[in-house]
JSON list of C-alpha atoms in Angstrom, two decimals:
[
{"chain": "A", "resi": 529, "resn": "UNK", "atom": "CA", "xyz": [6.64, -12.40, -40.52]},
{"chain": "A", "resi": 530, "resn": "UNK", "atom": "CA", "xyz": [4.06, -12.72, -37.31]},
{"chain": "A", "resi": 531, "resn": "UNK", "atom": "CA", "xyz": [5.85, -10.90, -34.93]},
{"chain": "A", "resi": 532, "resn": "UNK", "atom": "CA", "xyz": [4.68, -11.12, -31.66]},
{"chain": "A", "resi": 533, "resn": "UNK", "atom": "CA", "xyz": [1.75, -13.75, -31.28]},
{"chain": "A", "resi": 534, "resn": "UNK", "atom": "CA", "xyz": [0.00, -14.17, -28.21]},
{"chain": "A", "resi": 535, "resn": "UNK", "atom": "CA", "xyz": [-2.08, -17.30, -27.89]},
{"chain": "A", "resi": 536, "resn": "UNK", "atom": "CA", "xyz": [-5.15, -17.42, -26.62]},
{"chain": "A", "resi": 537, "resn": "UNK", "atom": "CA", "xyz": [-6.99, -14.74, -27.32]},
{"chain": "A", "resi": 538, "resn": "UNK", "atom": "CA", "xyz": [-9.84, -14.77, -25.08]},
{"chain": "A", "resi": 539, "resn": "UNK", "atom": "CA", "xyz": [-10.53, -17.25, -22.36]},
{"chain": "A", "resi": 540, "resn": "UNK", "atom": "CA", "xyz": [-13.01, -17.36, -19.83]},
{"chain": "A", "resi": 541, "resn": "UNK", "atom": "CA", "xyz": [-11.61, -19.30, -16.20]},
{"chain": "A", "resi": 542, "resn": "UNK", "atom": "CA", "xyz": [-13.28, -20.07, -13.22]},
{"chain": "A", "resi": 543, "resn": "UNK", "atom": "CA", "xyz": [-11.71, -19.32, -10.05]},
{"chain": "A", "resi": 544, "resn": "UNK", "atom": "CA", "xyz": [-8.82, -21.82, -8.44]},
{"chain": "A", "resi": 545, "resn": "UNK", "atom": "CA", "xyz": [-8.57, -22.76, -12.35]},
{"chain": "A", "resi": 546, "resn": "UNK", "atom": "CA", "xyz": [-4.86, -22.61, -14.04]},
{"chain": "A", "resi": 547, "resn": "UNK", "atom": "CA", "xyz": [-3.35, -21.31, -17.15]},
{"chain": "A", "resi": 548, "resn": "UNK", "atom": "CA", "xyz": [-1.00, -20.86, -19.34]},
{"chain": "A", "resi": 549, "resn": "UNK", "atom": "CA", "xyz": [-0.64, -17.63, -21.80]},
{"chain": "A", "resi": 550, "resn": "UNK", "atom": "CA", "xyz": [1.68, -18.46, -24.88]},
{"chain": "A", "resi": 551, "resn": "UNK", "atom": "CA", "xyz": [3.87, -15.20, -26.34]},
{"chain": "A", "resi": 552, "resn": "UNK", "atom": "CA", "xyz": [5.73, -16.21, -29.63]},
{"chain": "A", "resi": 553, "resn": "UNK", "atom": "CA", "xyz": [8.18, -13.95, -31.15]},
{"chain": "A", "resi": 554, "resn": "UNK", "atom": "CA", "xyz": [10.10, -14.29, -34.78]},
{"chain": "A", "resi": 555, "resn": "UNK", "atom": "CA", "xyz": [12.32, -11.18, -33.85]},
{"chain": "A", "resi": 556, "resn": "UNK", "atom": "CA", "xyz": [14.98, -13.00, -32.18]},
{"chain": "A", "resi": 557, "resn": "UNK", "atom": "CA", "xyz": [14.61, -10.55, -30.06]},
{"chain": "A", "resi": 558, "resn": "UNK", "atom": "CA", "xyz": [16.33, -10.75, -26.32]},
{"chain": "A", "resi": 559, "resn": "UNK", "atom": "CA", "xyz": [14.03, -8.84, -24.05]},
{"chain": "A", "resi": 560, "resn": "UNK", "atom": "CA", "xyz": [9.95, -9.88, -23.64]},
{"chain": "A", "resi": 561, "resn": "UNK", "atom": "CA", "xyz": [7.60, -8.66, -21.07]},
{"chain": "A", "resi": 562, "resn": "UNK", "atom": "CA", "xyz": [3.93, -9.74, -19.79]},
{"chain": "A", "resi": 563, "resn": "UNK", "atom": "CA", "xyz": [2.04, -6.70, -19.08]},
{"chain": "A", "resi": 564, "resn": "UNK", "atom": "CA", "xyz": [-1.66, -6.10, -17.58]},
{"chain": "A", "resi": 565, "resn": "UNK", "atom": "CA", "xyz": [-3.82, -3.77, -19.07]},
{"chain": "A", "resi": 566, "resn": "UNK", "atom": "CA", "xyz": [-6.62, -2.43, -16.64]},
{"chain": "A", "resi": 567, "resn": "UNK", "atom": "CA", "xyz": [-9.48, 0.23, -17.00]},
{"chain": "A", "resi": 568, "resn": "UNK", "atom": "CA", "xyz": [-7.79, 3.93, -15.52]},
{"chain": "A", "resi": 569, "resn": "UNK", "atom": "CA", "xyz": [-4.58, 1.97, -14.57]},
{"chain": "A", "resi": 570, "resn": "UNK", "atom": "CA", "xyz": [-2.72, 1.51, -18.05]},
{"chain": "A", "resi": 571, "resn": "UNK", "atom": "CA", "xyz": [-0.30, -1.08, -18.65]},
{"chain": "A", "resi": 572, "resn": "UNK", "atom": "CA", "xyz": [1.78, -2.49, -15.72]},
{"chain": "A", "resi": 573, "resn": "UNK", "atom": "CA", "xyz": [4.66, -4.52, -15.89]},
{"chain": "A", "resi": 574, "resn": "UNK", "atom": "CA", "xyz": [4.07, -8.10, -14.21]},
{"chain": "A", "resi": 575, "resn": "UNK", "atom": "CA", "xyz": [7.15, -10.08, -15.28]},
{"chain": "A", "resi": 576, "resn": "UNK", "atom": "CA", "xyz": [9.83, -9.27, -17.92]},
{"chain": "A", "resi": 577, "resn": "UNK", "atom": "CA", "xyz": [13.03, -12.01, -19.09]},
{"chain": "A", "resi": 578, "resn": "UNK", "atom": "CA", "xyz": [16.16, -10.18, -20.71]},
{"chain": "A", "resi": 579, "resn": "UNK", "atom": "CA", "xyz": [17.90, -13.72, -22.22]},
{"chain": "A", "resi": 580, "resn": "UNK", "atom": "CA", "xyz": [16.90, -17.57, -22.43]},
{"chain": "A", "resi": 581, "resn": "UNK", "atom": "CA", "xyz": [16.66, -19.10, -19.50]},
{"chain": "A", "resi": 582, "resn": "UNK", "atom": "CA", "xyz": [16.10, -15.56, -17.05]},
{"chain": "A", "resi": 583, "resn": "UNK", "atom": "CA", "xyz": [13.33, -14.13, -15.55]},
{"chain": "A", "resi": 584, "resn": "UNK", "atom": "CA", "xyz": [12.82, -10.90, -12.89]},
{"chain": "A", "resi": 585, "resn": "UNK", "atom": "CA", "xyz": [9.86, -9.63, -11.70]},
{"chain": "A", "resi": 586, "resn": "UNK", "atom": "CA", "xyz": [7.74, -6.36, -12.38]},
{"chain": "A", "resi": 587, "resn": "UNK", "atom": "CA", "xyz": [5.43, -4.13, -10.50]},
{"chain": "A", "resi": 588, "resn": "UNK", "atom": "CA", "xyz": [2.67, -6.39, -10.23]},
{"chain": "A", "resi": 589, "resn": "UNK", "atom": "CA", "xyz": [4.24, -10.09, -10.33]},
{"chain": "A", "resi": 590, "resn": "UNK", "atom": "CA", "xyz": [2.04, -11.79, -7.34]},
{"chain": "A", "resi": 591, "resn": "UNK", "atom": "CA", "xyz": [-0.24, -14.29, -8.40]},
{"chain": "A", "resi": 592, "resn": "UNK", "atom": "CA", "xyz": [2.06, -14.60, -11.76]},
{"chain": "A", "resi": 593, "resn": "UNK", "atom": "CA", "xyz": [4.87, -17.07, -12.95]},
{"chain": "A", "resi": 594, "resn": "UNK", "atom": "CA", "xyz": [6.85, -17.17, -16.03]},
{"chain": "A", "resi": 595, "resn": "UNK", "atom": "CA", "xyz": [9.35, -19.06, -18.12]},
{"chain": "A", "resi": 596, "resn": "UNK", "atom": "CA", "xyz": [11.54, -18.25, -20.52]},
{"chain": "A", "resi": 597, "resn": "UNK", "atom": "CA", "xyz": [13.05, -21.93, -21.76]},
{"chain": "A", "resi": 598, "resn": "UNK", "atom": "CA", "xyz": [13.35, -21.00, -25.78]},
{"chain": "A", "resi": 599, "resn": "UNK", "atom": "CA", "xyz": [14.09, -17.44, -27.04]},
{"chain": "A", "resi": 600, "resn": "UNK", "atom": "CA", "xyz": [11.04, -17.40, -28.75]},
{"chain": "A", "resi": 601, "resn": "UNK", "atom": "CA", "xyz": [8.64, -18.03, -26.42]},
{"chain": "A", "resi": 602, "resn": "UNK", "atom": "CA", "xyz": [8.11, -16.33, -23.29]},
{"chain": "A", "resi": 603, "resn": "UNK", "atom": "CA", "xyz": [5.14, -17.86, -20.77]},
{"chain": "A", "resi": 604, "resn": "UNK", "atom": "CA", "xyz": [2.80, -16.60, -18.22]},
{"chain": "A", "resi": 605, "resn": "UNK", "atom": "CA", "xyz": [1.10, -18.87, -16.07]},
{"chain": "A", "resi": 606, "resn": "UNK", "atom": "CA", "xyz": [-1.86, -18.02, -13.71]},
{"chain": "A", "resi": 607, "resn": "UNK", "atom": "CA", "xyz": [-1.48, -21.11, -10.69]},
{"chain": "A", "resi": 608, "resn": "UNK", "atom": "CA", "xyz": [-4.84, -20.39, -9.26]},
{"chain": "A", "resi": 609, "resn": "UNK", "atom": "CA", "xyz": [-6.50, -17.68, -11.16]},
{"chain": "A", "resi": 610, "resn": "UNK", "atom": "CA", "xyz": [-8.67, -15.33, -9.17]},
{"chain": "A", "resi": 611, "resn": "UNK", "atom": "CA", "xyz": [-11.10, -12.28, -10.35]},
{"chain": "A", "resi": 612, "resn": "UNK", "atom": "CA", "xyz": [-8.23, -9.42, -9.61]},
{"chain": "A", "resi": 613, "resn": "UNK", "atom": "CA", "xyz": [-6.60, -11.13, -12.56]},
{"chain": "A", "resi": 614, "resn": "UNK", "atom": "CA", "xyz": [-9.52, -10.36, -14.92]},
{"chain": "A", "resi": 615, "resn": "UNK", "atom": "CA", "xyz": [-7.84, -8.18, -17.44]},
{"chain": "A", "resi": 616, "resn": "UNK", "atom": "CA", "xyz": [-6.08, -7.98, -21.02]},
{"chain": "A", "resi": 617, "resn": "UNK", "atom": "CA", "xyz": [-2.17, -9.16, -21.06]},
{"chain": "A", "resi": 618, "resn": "UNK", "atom": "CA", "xyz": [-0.01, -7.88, -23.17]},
{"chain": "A", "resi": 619, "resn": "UNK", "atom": "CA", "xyz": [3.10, -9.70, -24.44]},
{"chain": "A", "resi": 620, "resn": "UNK", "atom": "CA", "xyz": [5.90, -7.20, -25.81]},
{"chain": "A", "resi": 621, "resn": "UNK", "atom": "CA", "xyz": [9.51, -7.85, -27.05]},
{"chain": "A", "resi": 622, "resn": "UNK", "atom": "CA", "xyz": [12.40, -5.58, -27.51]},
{"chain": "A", "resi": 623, "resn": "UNK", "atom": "CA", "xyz": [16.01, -5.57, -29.61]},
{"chain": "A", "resi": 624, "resn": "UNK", "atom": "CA", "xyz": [18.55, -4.88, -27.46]},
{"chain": "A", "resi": 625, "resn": "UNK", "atom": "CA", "xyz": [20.12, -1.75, -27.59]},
{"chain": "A", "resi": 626, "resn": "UNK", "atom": "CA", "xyz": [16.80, -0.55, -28.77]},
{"chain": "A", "resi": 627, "resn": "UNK", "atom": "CA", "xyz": [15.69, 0.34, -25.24]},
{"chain": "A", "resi": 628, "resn": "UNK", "atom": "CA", "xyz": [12.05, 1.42, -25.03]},
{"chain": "A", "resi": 629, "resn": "UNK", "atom": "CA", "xyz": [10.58, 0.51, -28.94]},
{"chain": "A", "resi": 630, "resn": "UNK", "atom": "CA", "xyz": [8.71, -2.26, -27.83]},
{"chain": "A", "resi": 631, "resn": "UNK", "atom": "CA", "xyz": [7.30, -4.25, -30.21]},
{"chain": "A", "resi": 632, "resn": "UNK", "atom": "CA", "xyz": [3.32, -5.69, -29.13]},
{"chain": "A", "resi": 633, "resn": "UNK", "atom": "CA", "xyz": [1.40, -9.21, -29.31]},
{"chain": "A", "resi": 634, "resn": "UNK", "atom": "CA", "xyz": [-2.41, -8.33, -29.89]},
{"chain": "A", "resi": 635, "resn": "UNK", "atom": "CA", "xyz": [-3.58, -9.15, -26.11]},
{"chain": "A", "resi": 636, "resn": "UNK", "atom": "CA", "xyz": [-5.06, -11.99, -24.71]},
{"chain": "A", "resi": 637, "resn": "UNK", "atom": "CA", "xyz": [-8.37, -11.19, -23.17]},
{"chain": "A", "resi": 638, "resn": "UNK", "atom": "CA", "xyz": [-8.61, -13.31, -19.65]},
{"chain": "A", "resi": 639, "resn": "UNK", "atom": "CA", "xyz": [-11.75, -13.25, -17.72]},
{"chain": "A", "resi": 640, "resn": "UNK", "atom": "CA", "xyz": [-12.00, -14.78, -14.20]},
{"chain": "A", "resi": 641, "resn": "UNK", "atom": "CA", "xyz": [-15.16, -16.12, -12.45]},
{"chain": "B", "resi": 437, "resn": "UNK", "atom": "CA", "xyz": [10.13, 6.37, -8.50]},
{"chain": "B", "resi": 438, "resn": "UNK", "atom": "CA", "xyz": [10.08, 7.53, -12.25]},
{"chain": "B", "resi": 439, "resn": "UNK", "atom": "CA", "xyz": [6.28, 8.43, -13.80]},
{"chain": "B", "resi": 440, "resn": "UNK", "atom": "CA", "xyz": [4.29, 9.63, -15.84]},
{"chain": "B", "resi": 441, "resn": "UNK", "atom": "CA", "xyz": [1.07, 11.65, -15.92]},
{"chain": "B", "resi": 442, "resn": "UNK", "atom": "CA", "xyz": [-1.14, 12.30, -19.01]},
{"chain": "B", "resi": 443, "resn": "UNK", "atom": "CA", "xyz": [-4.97, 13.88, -18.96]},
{"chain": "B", "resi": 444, "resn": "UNK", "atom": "CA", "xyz": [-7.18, 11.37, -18.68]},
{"chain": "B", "resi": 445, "resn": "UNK", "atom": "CA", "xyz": [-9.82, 11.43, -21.22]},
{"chain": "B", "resi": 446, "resn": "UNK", "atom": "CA", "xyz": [-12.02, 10.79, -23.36]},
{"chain": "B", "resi": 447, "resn": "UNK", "atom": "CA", "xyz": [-11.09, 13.60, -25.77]},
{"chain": "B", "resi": 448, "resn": "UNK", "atom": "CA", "xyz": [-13.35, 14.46, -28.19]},
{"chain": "B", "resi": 449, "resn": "UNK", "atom": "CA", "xyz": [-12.88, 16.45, -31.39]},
{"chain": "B", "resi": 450, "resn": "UNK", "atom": "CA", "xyz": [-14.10, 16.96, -34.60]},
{"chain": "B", "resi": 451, "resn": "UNK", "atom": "CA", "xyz": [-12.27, 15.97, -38.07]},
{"chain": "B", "resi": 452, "resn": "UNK", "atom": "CA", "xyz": [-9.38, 18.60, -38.85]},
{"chain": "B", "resi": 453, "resn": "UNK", "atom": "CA", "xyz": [-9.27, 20.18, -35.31]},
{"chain": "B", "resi": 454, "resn": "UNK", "atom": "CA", "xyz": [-5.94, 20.72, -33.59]},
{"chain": "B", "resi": 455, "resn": "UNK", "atom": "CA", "xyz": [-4.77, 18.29, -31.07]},
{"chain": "B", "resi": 456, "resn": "UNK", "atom": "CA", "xyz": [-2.83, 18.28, -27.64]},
{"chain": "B", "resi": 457, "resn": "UNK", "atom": "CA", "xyz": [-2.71, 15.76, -25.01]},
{"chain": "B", "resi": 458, "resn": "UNK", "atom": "CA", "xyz": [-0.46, 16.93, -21.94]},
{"chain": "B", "resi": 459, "resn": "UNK", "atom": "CA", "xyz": [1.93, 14.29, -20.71]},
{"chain": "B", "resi": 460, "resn": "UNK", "atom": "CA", "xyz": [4.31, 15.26, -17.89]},
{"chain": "B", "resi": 461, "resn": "UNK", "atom": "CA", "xyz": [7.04, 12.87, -16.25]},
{"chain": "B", "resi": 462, "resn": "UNK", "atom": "CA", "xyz": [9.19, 12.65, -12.65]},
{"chain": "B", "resi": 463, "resn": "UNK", "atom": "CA", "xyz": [12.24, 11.62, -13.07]},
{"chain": "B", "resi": 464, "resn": "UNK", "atom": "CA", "xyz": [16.07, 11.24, -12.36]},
{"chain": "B", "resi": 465, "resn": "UNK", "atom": "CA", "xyz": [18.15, 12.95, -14.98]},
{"chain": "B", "resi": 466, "resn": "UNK", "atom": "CA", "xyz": [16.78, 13.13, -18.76]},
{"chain": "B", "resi": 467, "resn": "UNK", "atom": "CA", "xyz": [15.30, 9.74, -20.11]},
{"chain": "B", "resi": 468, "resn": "UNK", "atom": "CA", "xyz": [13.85, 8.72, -23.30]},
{"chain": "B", "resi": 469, "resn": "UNK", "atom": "CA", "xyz": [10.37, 9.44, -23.77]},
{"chain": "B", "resi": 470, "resn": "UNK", "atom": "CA", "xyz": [7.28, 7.87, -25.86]},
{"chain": "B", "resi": 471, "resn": "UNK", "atom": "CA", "xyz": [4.11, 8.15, -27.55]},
{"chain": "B", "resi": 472, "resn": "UNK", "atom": "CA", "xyz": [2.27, 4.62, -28.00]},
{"chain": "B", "resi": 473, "resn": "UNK", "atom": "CA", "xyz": [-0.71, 4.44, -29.93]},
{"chain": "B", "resi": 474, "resn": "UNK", "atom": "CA", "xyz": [-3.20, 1.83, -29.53]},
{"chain": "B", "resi": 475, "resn": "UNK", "atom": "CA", "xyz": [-6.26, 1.40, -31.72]},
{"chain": "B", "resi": 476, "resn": "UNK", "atom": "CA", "xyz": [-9.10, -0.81, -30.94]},
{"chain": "B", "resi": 477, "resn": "UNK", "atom": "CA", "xyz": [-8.70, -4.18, -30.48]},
{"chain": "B", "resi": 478, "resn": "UNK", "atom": "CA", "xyz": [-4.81, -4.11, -31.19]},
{"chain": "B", "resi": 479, "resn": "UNK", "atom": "CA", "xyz": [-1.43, -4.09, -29.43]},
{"chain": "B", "resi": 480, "resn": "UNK", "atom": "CA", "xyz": [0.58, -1.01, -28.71]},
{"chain": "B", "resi": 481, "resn": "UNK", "atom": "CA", "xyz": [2.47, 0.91, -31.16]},
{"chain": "B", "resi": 482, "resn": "UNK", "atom": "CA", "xyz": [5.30, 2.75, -31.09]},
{"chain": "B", "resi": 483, "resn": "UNK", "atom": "CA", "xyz": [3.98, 6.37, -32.50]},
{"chain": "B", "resi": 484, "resn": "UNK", "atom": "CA", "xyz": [7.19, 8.60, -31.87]},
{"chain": "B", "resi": 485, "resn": "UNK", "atom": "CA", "xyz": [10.12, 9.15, -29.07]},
{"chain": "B", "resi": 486, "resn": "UNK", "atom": "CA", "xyz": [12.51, 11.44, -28.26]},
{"chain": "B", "resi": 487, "resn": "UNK", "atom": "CA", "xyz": [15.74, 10.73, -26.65]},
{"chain": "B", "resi": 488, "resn": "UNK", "atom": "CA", "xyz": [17.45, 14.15, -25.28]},
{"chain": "B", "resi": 489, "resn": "UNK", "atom": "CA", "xyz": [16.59, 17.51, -24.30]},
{"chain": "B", "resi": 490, "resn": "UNK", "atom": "CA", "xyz": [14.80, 19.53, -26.92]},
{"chain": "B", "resi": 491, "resn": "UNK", "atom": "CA", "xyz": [14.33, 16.59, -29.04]},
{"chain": "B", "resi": 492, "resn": "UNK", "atom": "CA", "xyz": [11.15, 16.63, -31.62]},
{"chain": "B", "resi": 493, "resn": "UNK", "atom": "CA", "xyz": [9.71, 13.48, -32.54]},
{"chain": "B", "resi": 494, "resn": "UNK", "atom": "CA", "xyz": [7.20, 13.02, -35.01]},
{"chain": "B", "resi": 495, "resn": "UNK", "atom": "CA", "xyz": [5.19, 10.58, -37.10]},
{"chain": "B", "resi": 496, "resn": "UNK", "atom": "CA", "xyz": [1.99, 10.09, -38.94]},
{"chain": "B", "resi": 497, "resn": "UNK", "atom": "CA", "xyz": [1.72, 14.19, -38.41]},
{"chain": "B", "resi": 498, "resn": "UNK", "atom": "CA", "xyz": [2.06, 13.95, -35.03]},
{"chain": "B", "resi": 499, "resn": "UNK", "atom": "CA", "xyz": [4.87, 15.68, -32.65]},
{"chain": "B", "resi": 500, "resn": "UNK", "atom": "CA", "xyz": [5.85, 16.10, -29.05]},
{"chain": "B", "resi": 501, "resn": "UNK", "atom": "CA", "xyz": [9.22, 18.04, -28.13]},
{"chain": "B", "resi": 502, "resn": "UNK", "atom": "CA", "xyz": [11.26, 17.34, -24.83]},
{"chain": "B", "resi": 503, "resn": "UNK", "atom": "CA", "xyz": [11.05, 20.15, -22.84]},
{"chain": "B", "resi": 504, "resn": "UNK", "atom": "CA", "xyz": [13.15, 19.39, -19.76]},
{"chain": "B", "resi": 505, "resn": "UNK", "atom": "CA", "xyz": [12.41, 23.37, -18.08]},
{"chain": "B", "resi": 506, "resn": "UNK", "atom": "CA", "xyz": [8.48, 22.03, -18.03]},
{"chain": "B", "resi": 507, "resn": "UNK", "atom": "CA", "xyz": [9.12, 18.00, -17.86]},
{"chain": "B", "resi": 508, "resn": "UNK", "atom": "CA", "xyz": [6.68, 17.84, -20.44]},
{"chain": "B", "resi": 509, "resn": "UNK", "atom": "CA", "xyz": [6.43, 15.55, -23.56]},
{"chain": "B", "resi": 510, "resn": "UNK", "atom": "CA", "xyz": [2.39, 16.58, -25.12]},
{"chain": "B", "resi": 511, "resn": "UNK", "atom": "CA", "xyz": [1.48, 14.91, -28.12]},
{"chain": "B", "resi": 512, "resn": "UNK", "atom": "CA", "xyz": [0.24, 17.30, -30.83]},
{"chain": "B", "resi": 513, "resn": "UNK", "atom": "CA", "xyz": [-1.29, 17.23, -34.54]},
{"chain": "B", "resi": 514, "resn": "UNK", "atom": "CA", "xyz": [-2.47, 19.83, -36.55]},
{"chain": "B", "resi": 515, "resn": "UNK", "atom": "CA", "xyz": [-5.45, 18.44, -38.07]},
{"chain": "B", "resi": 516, "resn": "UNK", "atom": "CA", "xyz": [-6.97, 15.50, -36.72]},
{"chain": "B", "resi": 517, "resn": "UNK", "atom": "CA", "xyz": [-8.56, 12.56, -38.79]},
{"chain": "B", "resi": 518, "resn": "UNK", "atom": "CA", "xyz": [-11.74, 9.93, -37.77]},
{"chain": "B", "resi": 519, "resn": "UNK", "atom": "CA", "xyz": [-8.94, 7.31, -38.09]},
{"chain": "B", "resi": 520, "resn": "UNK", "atom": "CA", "xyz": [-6.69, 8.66, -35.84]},
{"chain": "B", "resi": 521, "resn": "UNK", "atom": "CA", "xyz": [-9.42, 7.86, -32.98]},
{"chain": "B", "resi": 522, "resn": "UNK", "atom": "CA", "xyz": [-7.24, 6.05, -30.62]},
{"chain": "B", "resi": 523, "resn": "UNK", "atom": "CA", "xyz": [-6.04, 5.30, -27.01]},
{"chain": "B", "resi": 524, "resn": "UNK", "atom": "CA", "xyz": [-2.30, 7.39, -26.79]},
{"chain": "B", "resi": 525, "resn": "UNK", "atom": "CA", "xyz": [0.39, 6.09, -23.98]},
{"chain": "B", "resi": 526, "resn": "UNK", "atom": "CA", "xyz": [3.31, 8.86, -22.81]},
{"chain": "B", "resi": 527, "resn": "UNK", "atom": "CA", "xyz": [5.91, 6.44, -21.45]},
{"chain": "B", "resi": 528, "resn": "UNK", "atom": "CA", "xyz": [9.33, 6.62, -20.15]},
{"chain": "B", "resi": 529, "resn": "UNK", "atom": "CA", "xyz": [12.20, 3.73, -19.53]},
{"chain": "B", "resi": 530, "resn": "UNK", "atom": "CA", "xyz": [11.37, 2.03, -16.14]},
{"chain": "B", "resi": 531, "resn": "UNK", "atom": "CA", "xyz": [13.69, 1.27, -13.89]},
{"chain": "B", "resi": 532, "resn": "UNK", "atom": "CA", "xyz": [13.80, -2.37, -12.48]},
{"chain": "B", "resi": 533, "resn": "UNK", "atom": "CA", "xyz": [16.40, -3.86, -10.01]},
{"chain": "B", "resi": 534, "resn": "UNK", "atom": "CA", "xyz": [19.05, -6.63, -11.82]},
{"chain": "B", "resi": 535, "resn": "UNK", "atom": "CA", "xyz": [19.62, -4.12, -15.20]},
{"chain": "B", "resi": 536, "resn": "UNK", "atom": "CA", "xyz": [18.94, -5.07, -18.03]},
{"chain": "B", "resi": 537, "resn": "UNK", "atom": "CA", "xyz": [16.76, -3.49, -20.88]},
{"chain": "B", "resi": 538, "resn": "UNK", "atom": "CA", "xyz": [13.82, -2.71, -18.69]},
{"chain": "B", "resi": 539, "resn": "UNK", "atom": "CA", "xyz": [10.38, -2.30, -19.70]},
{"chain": "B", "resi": 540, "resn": "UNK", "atom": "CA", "xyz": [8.15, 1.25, -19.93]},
{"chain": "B", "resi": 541, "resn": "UNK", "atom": "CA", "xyz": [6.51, 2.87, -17.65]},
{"chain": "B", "resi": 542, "resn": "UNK", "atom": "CA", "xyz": [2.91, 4.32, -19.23]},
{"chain": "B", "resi": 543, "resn": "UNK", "atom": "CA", "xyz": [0.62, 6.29, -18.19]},
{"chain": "B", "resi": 544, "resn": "UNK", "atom": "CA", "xyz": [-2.84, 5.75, -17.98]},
{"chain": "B", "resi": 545, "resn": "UNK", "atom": "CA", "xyz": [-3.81, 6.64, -21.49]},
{"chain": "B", "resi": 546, "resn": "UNK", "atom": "CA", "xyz": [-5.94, 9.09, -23.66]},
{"chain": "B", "resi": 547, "resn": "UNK", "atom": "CA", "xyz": [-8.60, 7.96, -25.08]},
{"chain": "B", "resi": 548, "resn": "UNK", "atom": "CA", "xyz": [-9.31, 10.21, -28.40]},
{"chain": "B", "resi": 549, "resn": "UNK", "atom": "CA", "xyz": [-12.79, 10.17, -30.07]},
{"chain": "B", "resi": 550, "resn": "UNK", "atom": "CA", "xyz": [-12.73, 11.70, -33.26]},
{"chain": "B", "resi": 551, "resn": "UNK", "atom": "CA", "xyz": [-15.84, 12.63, -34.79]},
{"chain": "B", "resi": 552, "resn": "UNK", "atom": "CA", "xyz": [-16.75, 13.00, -37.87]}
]
């Protein structure tokens, strides 16, 4: 049982470059969520999808899009990545009815030139 | 909207001291609250919640009690180990337009350094 696995792990981009960050869950789980972690700013919410097929937007979506087309896997795609996007994303999923015991991919370490 | 505030650290103790880190929270009414754990180079972890007033959670040795008079939530543990050297998340439900299960709001994180 992987849980939540978060492909790649690092990856270094250039700016204008594109990319796609892979979350897989086993949970069957309805609710995922792409979040940013930054030094002194925590985690922040960029995009989060409660159901196949739906997406909404977080605190910090700009620069961000997602998809949601199997259960399973929820992806976050940088169109033209720039340095403010430097960071670690986090990938998390959630049971329903479980509100707020969030269940955590490893991070994907993204660095922007 | 809805926060949270925790002191920022680093923390650092030595093995078996006593722990607290402060957490406070703004909010409407009386939401669920969290402690995430996150050790190096891995993912969050659920540590321990509490989902009403007066509420103790605890794991691992660890507790925080709701206090709604103070807003507070502060992680404690009476003696501290070199493994439980850590960054620690308060969090609370956020609140997103459309419904839905939302995701957390965290704070910034404590980073704990415990020495040997």
């Amino acid at each position: 049982n992987a849980g939540v696995t978060q492909t790649p792990k690092f990856r270094v981009l250039k700016t204008g470059q594109s990319m796609t960050l892979l979350c897989a869950q086993d949970m069957n789980h309805e609710y995922m969520y792409w979040y940013r972690q930054d030094p002194g700013m925590g985690l922040r919410l960029i995009h989060y999808s409660v159901g196949e097929g739906t997406t909404a937007k977080g605190e910090v979506p700009d620069g961000y899009n997602v998809s949601r087309l199997k259960k399973q896997n929820f992806l976050l795609g940088l169109e033209s990545a720039a340095p403010s996007q430097t960071s670690v994303y986090f990938c998390a999923t959630v049971l329903g009815g479980k509100r707020g015991e969030l269940f955590f991919g490893e991070g994907s370490r993204l660095t922007v030139l | 909207g809805d926060s949270v505030t925790q002191m920022e650290g680093p923390v650092t103790l030595s093995e078996e001291a006593f722990l607290t880190i402060n957490c406070t929270y703004t909010a409407t009414g009386y939401p669920s609250l969290f402690w995430y754990v996150q050790y190096p180079g891995e993912g969050l972890q659920l540590l321990l919640k509490a989902t009403k007033a007066d509420d103790k959670g605890s794991n691992k040795g660890f507790e925080a009690t709701y206090r709604k008079e103070t807003t507070s939530f502060h992680l404690e543990k009476g003696s501290v180990q070199v493994s439980d050297s850590a960054v620690y998340f308060c969090a609370l439900p956020a609140r997103q337009s459309g419904g839905g299960a939302d995701g957390l709001t965290f704070g910034k994180g404590t980073h704990l350094i415990i020495q040997p």
